[in-house]
Each structure stands twice: as C-alpha cells, then as structure tokens.
JSON list of N, CA and C in Angstrom, two decimals:
[
{"chain": "A", "resi": 746, "resn": "UNK", "atom": "N", "xyz": [-88.22, -21.77, 21.74]},
{"chain": "A", "resi": 746, "resn": "UNK", "atom": "CA", "xyz": [-89.06, -22.93, 21.47]},
{"chain": "A", "resi": 746, "resn": "UNK", "atom": "C", "xyz": [-90.42, -22.44, 21.03]},
{"chain": "A", "resi": 747, "resn": "UNK", "atom": "N", "xyz": [-91.01, -23.15, 20.13]},
{"chain": "A", "resi": 747, "resn": "UNK", "atom": "CA", "xyz": [-92.33, -22.84, 19.60]},
{"chain": "A", "resi": 747, "resn": "UNK", "atom": "C", "xyz": [-93.34, -22.83, 20.75]},
{"chain": "A", "resi": 748, "resn": "UNK", "atom": "N", "xyz": [-94.22, -21.80, 20.76]},
{"chain": "A", "resi": 748, "resn": "UNK", "atom": "CA", "xyz": [-95.23, -21.68, 21.83]},
{"chain": "A", "resi": 748, "resn": "UNK", "atom": "C", "xyz": [-96.19, -22.84, 21.92]},
{"chain": "A", "resi": 749, "resn": "UNK", "atom": "N", "xyz": [-96.58, -23.39, 20.80]},
{"chain": "A", "resi": 749, "resn": "UNK", "atom": "CA", "xyz": [-97.48, -24.53, 20.80]},
{"chain": "A", "resi": 749, "resn": "UNK", "atom": "C", "xyz": [-96.82, -25.71, 21.48]},
{"chain": "A", "resi": 750, "resn": "UNK", "atom": "N", "xyz": [-95.55, -25.89, 21.21]},
{"chain": "A", "resi": 750, "resn": "UNK", "atom": "CA", "xyz": [-94.77, -26.96, 21.81]},
{"chain": "A", "resi": 750, "resn": "UNK", "atom": "C", "xyz": [-94.65, -26.75, 23.34]},
{"chain": "A", "resi": 751, "resn": "UNK", "atom": "N", "xyz": [-94.37, -25.52, 23.77]},
{"chain": "A", "resi": 751, "resn": "UNK", "atom": "CA", "xyz": [-94.27, -25.25, 25.17]},
{"chain": "A", "resi": 751, "resn": "UNK", "atom": "C", "xyz": [-95.62, -25.54, 25.87]},
{"chain": "A", "resi": 752, "resn": "UNK", "atom": "N", "xyz": [-96.70, -25.19, 25.23]},
{"chain": "A", "resi": 752, "resn": "UNK", "atom": "CA", "xyz": [-98.01, -25.41, 25.83]},
{"chain": "A", "resi": 752, "resn": "UNK", "atom": "C", "xyz": [-98.28, -26.94, 25.96]},
{"chain": "A", "resi": 753, "resn": "UNK", "atom": "N", "xyz": [-97.92, -27.73, 24.98]},
{"chain": "A", "resi": 753, "resn": "UNK", "atom": "CA", "xyz": [-98.10, -29.16, 25.06]},
{"chain": "A", "resi": 753, "resn": "UNK", "atom": "C", "xyz": [-97.27, -29.75, 26.21]},
{"chain": "A", "resi": 754, "resn": "UNK", "atom": "N", "xyz": [-96.07, -29.26, 26.39]},
{"chain": "A", "resi": 754, "resn": "UNK", "atom": "CA", "xyz": [-95.24, -29.71, 27.52]},
{"chain": "A", "resi": 754, "resn": "UNK", "atom": "C", "xyz": [-95.86, -29.33, 28.84]},
{"chain": "A", "resi": 755, "resn": "UNK", "atom": "N", "xyz": [-96.35, -28.10, 28.95]},
{"chain": "A", "resi": 755, "resn": "UNK", "atom": "CA", "xyz": [-97.07, -27.67, 30.17]},
{"chain": "A", "resi": 755, "resn": "UNK", "atom": "C", "xyz": [-98.23, -28.58, 30.47]},
{"chain": "A", "resi": 756, "resn": "UNK", "atom": "N", "xyz": [-99.01, -28.90, 29.45]},
{"chain": "A", "resi": 756, "resn": "UNK", "atom": "CA", "xyz": [-100.15, -29.79, 29.61]},
{"chain": "A", "resi": 756, "resn": "UNK", "atom": "C", "xyz": [-99.72, -31.18, 30.11]},
{"chain": "A", "resi": 757, "resn": "UNK", "atom": "N", "xyz": [-98.61, -31.69, 29.55]},
{"chain": "A", "resi": 757, "resn": "UNK", "atom": "CA", "xyz": [-98.13, -33.01, 29.97]},
{"chain": "A", "resi": 757, "resn": "UNK", "atom": "C", "xyz": [-97.66, -32.97, 31.43]},
{"chain": "A", "resi": 758, "resn": "UNK", "atom": "N", "xyz": [-97.04, -31.88, 31.86]},
{"chain": "A", "resi": 758, "resn": "UNK", "atom": "CA", "xyz": [-96.62, -31.73, 33.25]},
{"chain": "A", "resi": 758, "resn": "UNK", "atom": "C", "xyz": [-97.85, -31.74, 34.16]},
{"chain": "A", "resi": 759, "resn": "UNK", "atom": "N", "xyz": [-98.87, -30.99, 33.80]},
{"chain": "A", "resi": 759, "resn": "UNK", "atom": "CA", "xyz": [-100.09, -30.99, 34.62]},
{"chain": "A", "resi": 759, "resn": "UNK", "atom": "C", "xyz": [-100.80, -32.35, 34.62]},
{"chain": "A", "resi": 760, "resn": "UNK", "atom": "N", "xyz": [-100.82, -33.00, 33.47]},
{"chain": "A", "resi": 760, "resn": "UNK", "atom": "CA", "xyz": [-101.42, -34.34, 33.38]},
{"chain": "A", "resi": 760, "resn": "UNK", "atom": "C", "xyz": [-100.65, -35.33, 34.26]},
{"chain": "A", "resi": 761, "resn": "UNK", "atom": "N", "xyz": [-99.35, -35.24, 34.19]},
{"chain": "A", "resi": 761, "resn": "UNK", "atom": "CA", "xyz": [-98.53, -36.16, 34.99]},
{"chain": "A", "resi": 761, "resn": "UNK", "atom": "C", "xyz": [-98.77, -35.92, 36.50]},
{"chain": "A", "resi": 762, "resn": "UNK", "atom": "N", "xyz": [-98.85, -34.67, 36.88]},
{"chain": "A", "resi": 762, "resn": "UNK", "atom": "CA", "xyz": [-99.13, -34.36, 38.28]},
{"chain": "A", "resi": 762, "resn": "UNK", "atom": "C", "xyz": [-100.50, -34.92, 38.72]},
{"chain": "A", "resi": 763, "resn": "UNK", "atom": "N", "xyz": [-101.47, -34.82, 37.81]},
{"chain": "A", "resi": 763, "resn": "UNK", "atom": "CA", "xyz": [-102.80, -35.29, 38.17]},
{"chain": "A", "resi": 763, "resn": "UNK", "atom": "C", "xyz": [-102.89, -36.83, 38.22]},
{"chain": "A", "resi": 764, "resn": "UNK", "atom": "N", "xyz": [-101.90, -37.51, 37.65]},
{"chain": "A", "resi": 764, "resn": "UNK", "atom": "CA", "xyz": [-101.89, -38.96, 37.64]},
{"chain": "A", "resi": 764, "resn": "UNK", "atom": "C", "xyz": [-100.88, -39.50, 38.64]},
{"chain": "A", "resi": 765, "resn": "UNK", "atom": "N", "xyz": [-100.59, -38.76, 39.70]},
{"chain": "A", "resi": 765, "resn": "UNK", "atom": "CA", "xyz": [-99.56, -39.19, 40.64]},
{"chain": "A", "resi": 765, "resn": "UNK", "atom": "C", "xyz": [-99.90, -40.52, 41.31]},
{"chain": "A", "resi": 766, "resn": "UNK", "atom": "N", "xyz": [-101.14, -40.79, 41.51]},
{"chain": "A", "resi": 766, "resn": "UNK", "atom": "CA", "xyz": [-101.53, -42.05, 42.16]},
{"chain": "A", "resi": 766, "resn": "UNK", "atom": "C", "xyz": [-101.15, -43.24, 41.28]},
{"chain": "A", "resi": 767, "resn": "UNK", "atom": "N", "xyz": [-101.29, -43.10, 39.98]},
{"chain": "A", "resi": 767, "resn": "UNK", "atom": "CA", "xyz": [-100.91, -44.16, 39.05]},
{"chain": "A", "resi": 767, "resn": "UNK", "atom": "C", "xyz": [-99.40, -44.40, 39.10]},
{"chain": "A", "resi": 768, "resn": "UNK", "atom": "N", "xyz": [-98.63, -43.32, 39.13]},
{"chain": "A", "resi": 768, "resn": "UNK", "atom": "CA", "xyz": [-97.17, -43.47, 39.19]},
{"chain": "A", "resi": 768, "resn": "UNK", "atom": "C", "xyz": [-96.77, -44.13, 40.50]},
{"chain": "A", "resi": 769, "resn": "UNK", "atom": "N", "xyz": [-97.38, -43.76, 41.58]},
{"chain": "A", "resi": 769, "resn": "UNK", "atom": "CA", "xyz": [-97.09, -44.38, 42.87]},
{"chain": "A", "resi": 769, "resn": "UNK", "atom": "C", "xyz": [-97.47, -45.84, 42.86]},
{"chain": "A", "resi": 770, "resn": "UNK", "atom": "N", "xyz": [-98.56, -46.20, 42.21]},
{"chain": "A", "resi": 770, "resn": "UNK", "atom": "CA", "xyz": [-98.98, -47.60, 42.12]},
{"chain": "A", "resi": 770, "resn": "UNK", "atom": "C", "xyz": [-98.00, -48.44, 41.32]},
{"chain": "A", "resi": 771, "resn": "UNK", "atom": "N", "xyz": [-97.46, -47.88, 40.24]},
{"chain": "A", "resi": 771, "resn": "UNK", "atom": "CA", "xyz": [-96.42, -48.58, 39.47]},
{"chain": "A", "resi": 771, "resn": "UNK", "atom": "C", "xyz": [-95.24, -48.87, 40.38]},
{"chain": "A", "resi": 772, "resn": "UNK", "atom": "N", "xyz": [-94.84, -47.87, 41.14]},
{"chain": "A", "resi": 772, "resn": "UNK", "atom": "CA", "xyz": [-93.69, -48.03, 42.00]},
{"chain": "A", "resi": 772, "resn": "UNK", "atom": "C", "xyz": [-93.96, -49.10, 43.07]},
{"chain": "A", "resi": 773, "resn": "UNK", "atom": "N", "xyz": [-95.17, -49.14, 43.61]},
{"chain": "A", "resi": 773, "resn": "UNK", "atom": "CA", "xyz": [-95.52, -50.14, 44.62]},
{"chain": "A", "resi": 773, "resn": "UNK", "atom": "C", "xyz": [-95.47, -51.54, 44.04]},
{"chain": "A", "resi": 774, "resn": "UNK", "atom": "N", "xyz": [-95.89, -51.71, 42.80]},
{"chain": "A", "resi": 774, "resn": "UNK", "atom": "CA", "xyz": [-95.92, -53.01, 42.17]},
{"chain": "A", "resi": 774, "resn": "UNK", "atom": "C", "xyz": [-94.52, -53.55, 41.92]},
{"chain": "A", "resi": 775, "resn": "UNK", "atom": "N", "xyz": [-93.57, -52.69, 41.81]},
{"chain": "A", "resi": 775, "resn": "UNK", "atom": "CA", "xyz": [-92.18, -53.11, 41.56]},
{"chain": "A", "resi": 775, "resn": "UNK", "atom": "C", "xyz": [-91.43, -53.00, 42.89]},
{"chain": "A", "resi": 776, "resn": "UNK", "atom": "N", "xyz": [-91.72, -53.87, 43.79]},
{"chain": "A", "resi": 776, "resn": "UNK", "atom": "CA", "xyz": [-91.26, -53.76, 45.19]},
{"chain": "A", "resi": 776, "resn": "UNK", "atom": "C", "xyz": [-89.76, -53.92, 45.36]},
{"chain": "A", "resi": 777, "resn": "UNK", "atom": "N", "xyz": [-89.06, -54.49, 44.37]},
{"chain": "A", "resi": 777, "resn": "UNK", "atom": "CA", "xyz": [-87.63, -54.72, 44.53]},
{"chain": "A", "resi": 777, "resn": "UNK", "atom": "C", "xyz": [-86.79, -53.45, 44.32]},
{"chain": "A", "resi": 778, "resn": "UNK", "atom": "N", "xyz": [-87.38, -52.34, 44.03]},
{"chain": "A", "resi": 778, "resn": "UNK", "atom": "CA", "xyz": [-86.64, -51.13, 43.74]},
{"chain": "A", "resi": 778, "resn": "UNK", "atom": "C", "xyz": [-86.22, -50.49, 45.04]},
{"chain": "A", "resi": 779, "resn": "UNK", "atom": "N", "xyz": [-84.90, -50.23, 45.17]},
{"chain": "A", "resi": 779, "resn": "UNK", "atom": "CA", "xyz": [-84.39, -49.66, 46.42]},
{"chain": "A", "resi": 779, "resn": "UNK", "atom": "C", "xyz": [-84.78, -48.22, 46.61]},
{"chain": "A", "resi": 780, "resn": "UNK", "atom": "N", "xyz": [-84.78, -47.45, 45.59]},
{"chain": "A", "resi": 780, "resn": "UNK", "atom": "CA", "xyz": [-85.05, -46.02, 45.69]},
{"chain": "A", "resi": 780, "resn": "UNK", "atom": "C", "xyz": [-86.30, -45.67, 44.88]},
{"chain": "A", "resi": 781, "resn": "UNK", "atom": "N", "xyz": [-87.48, -45.87, 45.48]},
{"chain": "A", "resi": 781, "resn": "UNK", "atom": "CA", "xyz": [-88.72, -45.68, 44.76]},
{"chain": "A", "resi": 781, "resn": "UNK", "atom": "C", "xyz": [-88.93, -44.21, 44.33]},
{"chain": "A", "resi": 782, "resn": "UNK", "atom": "N", "xyz": [-88.41, -43.27, 45.15]},
{"chain": "A", "resi": 782, "resn": "UNK", "atom": "CA", "xyz": [-88.61, -41.86, 44.76]},
{"chain": "A", "resi": 782, "resn": "UNK", "atom": "C", "xyz": [-87.84, -41.56, 43.46]},
{"chain": "A", "resi": 783, "resn": "UNK", "atom": "N", "xyz": [-86.62, -42.07, 43.31]},
{"chain": "A", "resi": 783, "resn": "UNK", "atom": "CA", "xyz": [-85.88, -41.88, 42.09]},
{"chain": "A", "resi": 783, "resn": "UNK", "atom": "C", "xyz": [-86.58, -42.55, 40.90]},
{"chain": "A", "resi": 784, "resn": "UNK", "atom": "N", "xyz": [-87.13, -43.72, 41.15]},
{"chain": "A", "resi": 784, "resn": "UNK", "atom": "CA", "xyz": [-87.85, -44.45, 40.13]},
{"chain": "A", "resi": 784, "resn": "UNK", "atom": "C", "xyz": [-89.07, -43.64, 39.66]},
{"chain": "A", "resi": 785, "resn": "UNK", "atom": "N", "xyz": [-89.83, -43.12, 40.60]},
{"chain": "A", "resi": 785, "resn": "UNK", "atom": "CA", "xyz": [-91.01, -42.31, 40.25]},
{"chain": "A", "resi": 785, "resn": "UNK", "atom": "C", "xyz": [-90.61, -41.04, 39.52]},
{"chain": "A", "resi": 786, "resn": "UNK", "atom": "N", "xyz": [-89.52, -40.43, 39.93]},
{"chain": "A", "resi": 786, "resn": "UNK", "atom": "CA", "xyz": [-89.01, -39.21, 39.21]},
{"chain": "A", "resi": 786, "resn": "UNK", "atom": "C", "xyz": [-88.61, -39.61, 37.78]},
{"chain": "A", "resi": 787, "resn": "UNK", "atom": "N", "xyz": [-88.04, -40.77, 37.61]},
{"chain": "A", "resi": 787, "resn": "UNK", "atom": "CA", "xyz": [-87.69, -41.27, 36.33]},
{"chain": "A", "resi": 787, "resn": "UNK", "atom": "C", "xyz": [-88.90, -41.42, 35.41]},
{"chain": "A", "resi": 788, "resn": "UNK", "atom": "N", "xyz": [-90.00, -41.92, 35.95]},
{"chain": "A", "resi": 788, "resn": "UNK", "atom": "CA", "xyz": [-91.24, -42.03, 35.19]},
{"chain": "A", "resi": 788, "resn": "UNK", "atom": "C", "xyz": [-91.72, -40.65, 34.78]},
{"chain": "A", "resi": 789, "resn": "UNK", "atom": "N", "xyz": [-91.70, -39.73, 35.72]},
{"chain": "A", "resi": 789, "resn": "UNK", "atom": "CA", "xyz": [-92.17, -38.37, 35.46]},
{"chain": "A", "resi": 789, "resn": "UNK", "atom": "C", "xyz": [-91.36, -37.72, 34.34]},
{"chain": "A", "resi": 790, "resn": "UNK", "atom": "N", "xyz": [-90.03, -37.73, 34.52]},
{"chain": "A", "resi": 790, "resn": "UNK", "atom": "CA", "xyz": [-89.15, -37.13, 33.51]},
{"chain": "A", "resi": 790, "resn": "UNK", "atom": "C", "xyz": [-89.32, -37.83, 32.15]},
{"chain": "A", "resi": 791, "resn": "UNK", "atom": "N", "xyz": [-89.44, -39.15, 32.19]},
{"chain": "A", "resi": 791, "resn": "UNK", "atom": "CA", "xyz": [-89.62, -39.88, 30.95]},
{"chain": "A", "resi": 791, "resn": "UNK", "atom": "C", "xyz": [-90.84, -39.46, 30.21]},
{"chain": "A", "resi": 792, "resn": "UNK", "atom": "N", "xyz": [-91.95, -39.31, 30.94]},
{"chain": "A", "resi": 792, "resn": "UNK", "atom": "CA", "xyz": [-93.21, -38.88, 30.31]},
{"chain": "A", "resi": 792, "resn": "UNK", "atom": "C", "xyz": [-93.09, -37.51, 29.67]},
{"chain": "A", "resi": 793, "resn": "UNK", "atom": "N", "xyz": [-92.45, -36.61, 30.42]},
{"chain": "A", "resi": 793, "resn": "UNK", "atom": "CA", "xyz": [-92.34, -35.22, 29.95]},
{"chain": "A", "resi": 793, "resn": "UNK", "atom": "C", "xyz": [-91.37, -35.12, 28.76]},
{"chain": "A", "resi": 794, "resn": "UNK", "atom": "N", "xyz": [-90.27, -35.85, 28.84]},
{"chain": "A", "resi": 794, "resn": "UNK", "atom": "CA", "xyz": [-89.30, -35.85, 27.73]},
{"chain": "A", "resi": 794, "resn": "UNK", "atom": "C", "xyz": [-89.93, -36.48, 26.50]},
{"chain": "A", "resi": 795, "resn": "UNK", "atom": "N", "xyz": [-90.63, -37.57, 26.67]},
{"chain": "A", "resi": 795, "resn": "UNK", "atom": "CA", "xyz": [-91.28, -38.21, 25.56]},
{"chain": "A", "resi": 795, "resn": "UNK", "atom": "C", "xyz": [-92.28, -37.23, 24.87]},
{"chain": "A", "resi": 796, "resn": "UNK", "atom": "N", "xyz": [-93.01, -36.48, 25.69]},
{"chain": "A", "resi": 796, "resn": "UNK", "atom": "CA", "xyz": [-93.93, -35.50, 25.13]},
{"chain": "A", "resi": 796, "resn": "UNK", "atom": "C", "xyz": [-93.17, -34.42, 24.34]},
{"chain": "A", "resi": 797, "resn": "UNK", "atom": "N", "xyz": [-92.08, -33.94, 24.91]},
{"chain": "A", "resi": 797, "resn": "UNK", "atom": "CA", "xyz": [-91.24, -32.93, 24.23]},
{"chain": "A", "resi": 797, "resn": "UNK", "atom": "C", "xyz": [-90.79, -33.49, 22.87]},
{"chain": "A", "resi": 798, "resn": "UNK", "atom": "N", "xyz": [-90.26, -34.65, 22.85]},
{"chain": "A", "resi": 798, "resn": "UNK", "atom": "CA", "xyz": [-89.72, -35.23, 21.61]},
{"chain": "A", "resi": 798, "resn": "UNK", "atom": "C", "xyz": [-90.84, -35.49, 20.61]},
{"chain": "A", "resi": 799, "resn": "UNK", "atom": "N", "xyz": [-91.89, -36.15, 21.07]},
{"chain": "A", "resi": 799, "resn": "UNK", "atom": "CA", "xyz": [-93.00, -36.50, 20.17]},
{"chain": "A", "resi": 799, "resn": "UNK", "atom": "C", "xyz": [-93.69, -35.25, 19.61]},
{"chain": "A", "resi": 800, "resn": "UNK", "atom": "N", "xyz": [-93.96, -34.28, 20.49]},
{"chain": "A", "resi": 800, "resn": "UNK", "atom": "CA", "xyz": [-94.71, -33.08, 20.05]},
{"chain": "A", "resi": 800, "resn": "UNK", "atom": "C", "xyz": [-93.84, -32.24, 19.11]},
{"chain": "A", "resi": 801, "resn": "UNK", "atom": "N", "xyz": [-92.51, -32.24, 19.32]},
{"chain": "A", "resi": 801, "resn": "UNK", "atom": "CA", "xyz": [-91.65, -31.48, 18.39]},
{"chain": "A", "resi": 801, "resn": "UNK", "atom": "C", "xyz": [-91.78, -32.12, 17.00]},
{"chain": "A", "resi": 802, "resn": "UNK", "atom": "N", "xyz": [-91.76, -33.41, 16.94]},
{"chain": "A", "resi": 802, "resn": "UNK", "atom": "CA", "xyz": [-91.92, -34.09, 15.64]},
{"chain": "A", "resi": 802, "resn": "UNK", "atom": "C", "xyz": [-93.29, -33.83, 15.03]},
{"chain": "A", "resi": 803, "resn": "UNK", "atom": "N", "xyz": [-94.33, -33.85, 15.90]},
{"chain": "A", "resi": 803, "resn": "UNK", "atom": "CA", "xyz": [-95.69, -33.69, 15.38]},
{"chain": "A", "resi": 803, "resn": "UNK", "atom": "C", "xyz": [-95.95, -32.25, 14.97]},
{"chain": "A", "resi": 804, "resn": "UNK", "atom": "N", "xyz": [-95.60, -31.31, 15.83]},
{"chain": "A", "resi": 804, "resn": "UNK", "atom": "CA", "xyz": [-95.93, -29.89, 15.56]},
{"chain": "A", "resi": 804, "resn": "UNK", "atom": "C", "xyz": [-94.99, -29.26, 14.52]},
{"chain": "A", "resi": 805, "resn": "UNK", "atom": "N", "xyz": [-93.69, -29.53, 14.67]},
{"chain": "A", "resi": 805, "resn": "UNK", "atom": "CA", "xyz": [-92.71, -28.90, 13.83]},
{"chain": "A", "resi": 805, "resn": "UNK", "atom": "C", "xyz": [-92.26, -29.77, 12.67]},
{"chain": "A", "resi": 806, "resn": "UNK", "atom": "N", "xyz": [-92.63, -31.04, 12.71]},
{"chain": "A", "resi": 806, "resn": "UNK", "atom": "CA", "xyz": [-92.30, -31.93, 11.58]},
{"chain": "A", "resi": 806, "resn": "UNK", "atom": "C", "xyz": [-90.81, -32.32, 11.52]},
{"chain": "A", "resi": 807, "resn": "UNK", "atom": "N", "xyz": [-90.14, -32.24, 12.64]},
{"chain": "A", "resi": 807, "resn": "UNK", "atom": "CA", "xyz": [-88.70, -32.59, 12.67]},
{"chain": "A", "resi": 807, "resn": "UNK", "atom": "C", "xyz": [-88.30, -32.93, 14.10]},
{"chain": "A", "resi": 808, "resn": "UNK", "atom": "N", "xyz": [-87.07, -33.44, 14.23]},
{"chain": "A", "resi": 808, "resn": "UNK", "atom": "CA", "xyz": [-86.57, -33.74, 15.57]},
{"chain": "A", "resi": 808, "resn": "UNK", "atom": "C", "xyz": [-86.13, -32.45, 16.25]},
{"chain": "A", "resi": 809, "resn": "UNK", "atom": "N", "xyz": [-86.13, -32.42, 17.57]},
{"chain": "A", "resi": 809, "resn": "UNK", "atom": "CA", "xyz": [-85.72, -31.18, 18.28]},
{"chain": "A", "resi": 809, "resn": "UNK", "atom": "C", "xyz": [-84.25, -30.85, 18.04]},
{"chain": "A", "resi": 810, "resn": "UNK", "atom": "N", "xyz": [-84.02, -29.57, 18.04]},
{"chain": "A", "resi": 810, "resn": "UNK", "atom": "CA", "xyz": [-82.65, -29.08, 17.91]},
{"chain": "A", "resi": 810, "resn": "UNK", "atom": "C", "xyz": [-81.98, -29.07, 19.27]},
{"chain": "A", "resi": 811, "resn": "UNK", "atom": "N", "xyz": [-80.67, -28.87, 19.28]},
{"chain": "A", "resi": 811, "resn": "UNK", "atom": "CA", "xyz": [-79.96, -28.73, 20.57]},
{"chain": "A", "resi": 811, "resn": "UNK", "atom": "C", "xyz": [-80.45, -27.54, 21.35]},
{"chain": "A", "resi": 812, "resn": "UNK", "atom": "N", "xyz": [-80.70, -26.45, 20.67]},
{"chain": "A", "resi": 812, "resn": "UNK", "atom": "CA", "xyz": [-81.24, -25.24, 21.38]},
{"chain": "A", "resi": 812, "resn": "UNK", "atom": "C", "xyz": [-82.60, -25.50, 21.98]},
{"chain": "A", "resi": 813, "resn": "UNK", "atom": "N", "xyz": [-83.46, -26.21, 21.27]},
{"chain": "A", "resi": 813, "resn": "UNK", "atom": "CA", "xyz": [-84.78, -26.53, 21.79]},
{"chain": "A", "resi": 813, "resn": "UNK", "atom": "C", "xyz": [-84.68, -27.47, 22.98]},
{"chain": "A", "resi": 814, "resn": "UNK", "atom": "N", "xyz": [-83.75, -28.41, 22.90]},
{"chain": "A", "resi": 814, "resn": "UNK", "atom": "CA", "xyz": [-83.54, -29.32, 24.05]},
{"chain": "A", "resi": 814, "resn": "UNK", "atom": "C", "xyz": [-83.08, -28.54, 25.26]},
{"chain": "A", "resi": 815, "resn": "UNK", "atom": "N", "xyz": [-82.16, -27.57, 25.06]},
{"chain": "A", "resi": 815, "resn": "UNK", "atom": "CA", "xyz": [-81.73, -26.75, 26.15]},
{"chain": "A", "resi": 815, "resn": "UNK", "atom": "C", "xyz": [-82.87, -25.94, 26.77]},
{"chain": "A", "resi": 816, "resn": "UNK", "atom": "N", "xyz": [-83.73, -25.39, 25.93]},
{"chain": "A", "resi": 816, "resn": "UNK", "atom": "CA", "xyz": [-84.92, -24.69, 26.41]},
{"chain": "A", "resi": 816, "resn": "UNK", "atom": "C", "xyz": [-85.81, -25.64, 27.21]},
{"chain": "A", "resi": 817, "resn": "UNK", "atom": "N", "xyz": [-85.94, -26.86, 26.72]},
{"chain": "A", "resi": 817, "resn": "UNK", "atom": "CA", "xyz": [-86.73, -27.86, 27.45]},
{"chain": "A", "resi": 817, "resn": "UNK", "atom": "C", "xyz": [-86.12, -28.11, 28.83]},
{"chain": "A", "resi": 818, "resn": "UNK", "atom": "N", "xyz": [-84.79, -28.25, 28.91]},
{"chain": "A", "resi": 818, "resn": "UNK", "atom": "CA", "xyz": [-84.14, -28.46, 30.19]},
{"chain": "A", "resi": 818, "resn": "UNK", "atom": "C", "xyz": [-84.38, -27.28, 31.14]},
{"chain": "A", "resi": 819, "resn": "UNK", "atom": "N", "xyz": [-84.26, -26.07, 30.59]},
{"chain": "A", "resi": 819, "resn": "UNK", "atom": "CA", "xyz": [-84.50, -24.87, 31.36]},
{"chain": "A", "resi": 819, "resn": "UNK", "atom": "C", "xyz": [-85.95, -24.84, 31.89]},
{"chain": "A", "resi": 820, "resn": "UNK", "atom": "N", "xyz": [-86.87, -25.28, 31.05]},
{"chain": "A", "resi": 820, "resn": "UNK", "atom": "CA", "xyz": [-88.26, -25.31, 31.40]},
{"chain": "A", "resi": 820, "resn": "UNK", "atom": "C", "xyz": [-88.51, -26.28, 32.56]},
{"chain": "A", "resi": 821, "resn": "UNK", "atom": "N", "xyz": [-87.94, -27.46, 32.52]},
{"chain": "A", "resi": 821, "resn": "UNK", "atom": "CA", "xyz": [-88.22, -28.42, 33.60]},
{"chain": "A", "resi": 821, "resn": "UNK", "atom": "C", "xyz": [-87.42, -28.05, 34.87]},
{"chain": "A", "resi": 822, "resn": "UNK", "atom": "N", "xyz": [-86.31, -27.33, 34.72]},
{"chain": "A", "resi": 822, "resn": "UNK", "atom": "CA", "xyz": [-85.58, -26.87, 35.91]},
{"chain": "A", "resi": 822, "resn": "UNK", "atom": "C", "xyz": [-86.44, -25.94, 36.76]},
{"chain": "A", "resi": 823, "resn": "UNK", "atom": "N", "xyz": [-87.23, -25.14, 36.09]},
{"chain": "A", "resi": 823, "resn": "UNK", "atom": "CA", "xyz": [-88.05, -24.16, 36.80]},
{"chain": "A", "resi": 823, "resn": "UNK", "atom": "C", "xyz": [-89.44, -24.67, 37.16]},
{"chain": "A", "resi": 824, "resn": "UNK", "atom": "N", "xyz": [-89.70, -25.93, 36.87]},
{"chain": "A", "resi": 824, "resn": "UNK", "atom": "CA", "xyz": [-91.02, -26.55, 37.14]},
{"chain": "A", "resi": 824, "resn": "UNK", "atom": "C", "xyz": [-90.88, -27.41, 38.38]},
{"chain": "A", "resi": 825, "resn": "UNK", "atom": "N", "xyz": [-91.89, -27.34, 39.25]},
{"chain": "A", "resi": 825, "resn": "UNK", "atom": "CA", "xyz": [-91.92, -28.20, 40.42]},
{"chain": "A", "resi": 825, "resn": "UNK", "atom": "C", "xyz": [-92.43, -29.59, 40.00]},
{"chain": "A", "resi": 826, "resn": "UNK", "atom": "N", "xyz": [-91.50, -30.52, 39.91]},
{"chain": "A", "resi": 826, "resn": "UNK", "atom": "CA", "xyz": [-91.84, -31.88, 39.50]},
{"chain": "A", "resi": 826, "resn": "UNK", "atom": "C", "xyz": [-92.18, -32.78, 40.72]},
{"chain": "A", "resi": 827, "resn": "UNK", "atom": "N", "xyz": [-92.11, -32.19, 41.88]},
{"chain": "A", "resi": 827, "resn": "UNK", "atom": "CA", "xyz": [-92.44, -32.95, 43.13]},
{"chain": "A", "resi": 827, "resn": "UNK", "atom": "C", "xyz": [-93.91, -33.31, 43.14]},
{"chain": "A", "resi": 828, "resn": "UNK", "atom": "N", "xyz": [-94.20, -34.58, 43.27]},
{"chain": "A", "resi": 828, "resn": "UNK", "atom": "CA", "xyz": [-95.61, -35.02, 43.23]},
{"chain": "A", "resi": 828, "resn": "UNK", "atom": "C", "xyz": [-96.15, -35.35, 44.62]},
{"chain": "A", "resi": 829, "resn": "UNK", "atom": "N", "xyz": [-95.33, -35.52, 45.60]},
{"chain": "A", "resi": 829, "resn": "UNK", "atom": "CA", "xyz": [-95.86, -36.03, 46.85]},
{"chain": "A", "resi": 829, "resn": "UNK", "atom": "C", "xyz": [-95.83, -34.99, 47.94]}
]
C-alpha cells in the first residue's frame, strides 16, 4: 500500500481515538441499542474504512485494489481499536 495512504489511515485512527467521547455520546443518544460496544466499534471501523476508501481515491486517483484492501485489513488487525 502507498505510504502516503498508510499515513492517512494512521492519522484517522489517532483522530478517532482522540474523539472517543463523541462516539460514546452518539451511542448514549441511541438508547435502544442492545450492544453499545458493538455499535461503537462499528462507528470506529466505519470511520477508518471510509478514510481508506476516500484517501485511496484522492491520493491514487482510483478505487482500492483487492491487495490494498487486504493490506488495510492487516493494518487494522494489528491496531488497538479499543477506545475505553
């Protein structure tokens, strides 16, 4: 994966971690959700995936390849996404 793209994803991960109170507040506002931790993780993963997809298009001028998506998955597997 392109290094500039990796750096943008790392930045989004750090940004998401620094905004954990906002994510928790969203979860609190939607009180009917049975599993709020799964919901919050969904927000986190969604933000990071969106960054991967958008930044690939912006930086590389195309949609991500299957190989890049696999690298993205490997990257988030090794990242601590736990916010609480």
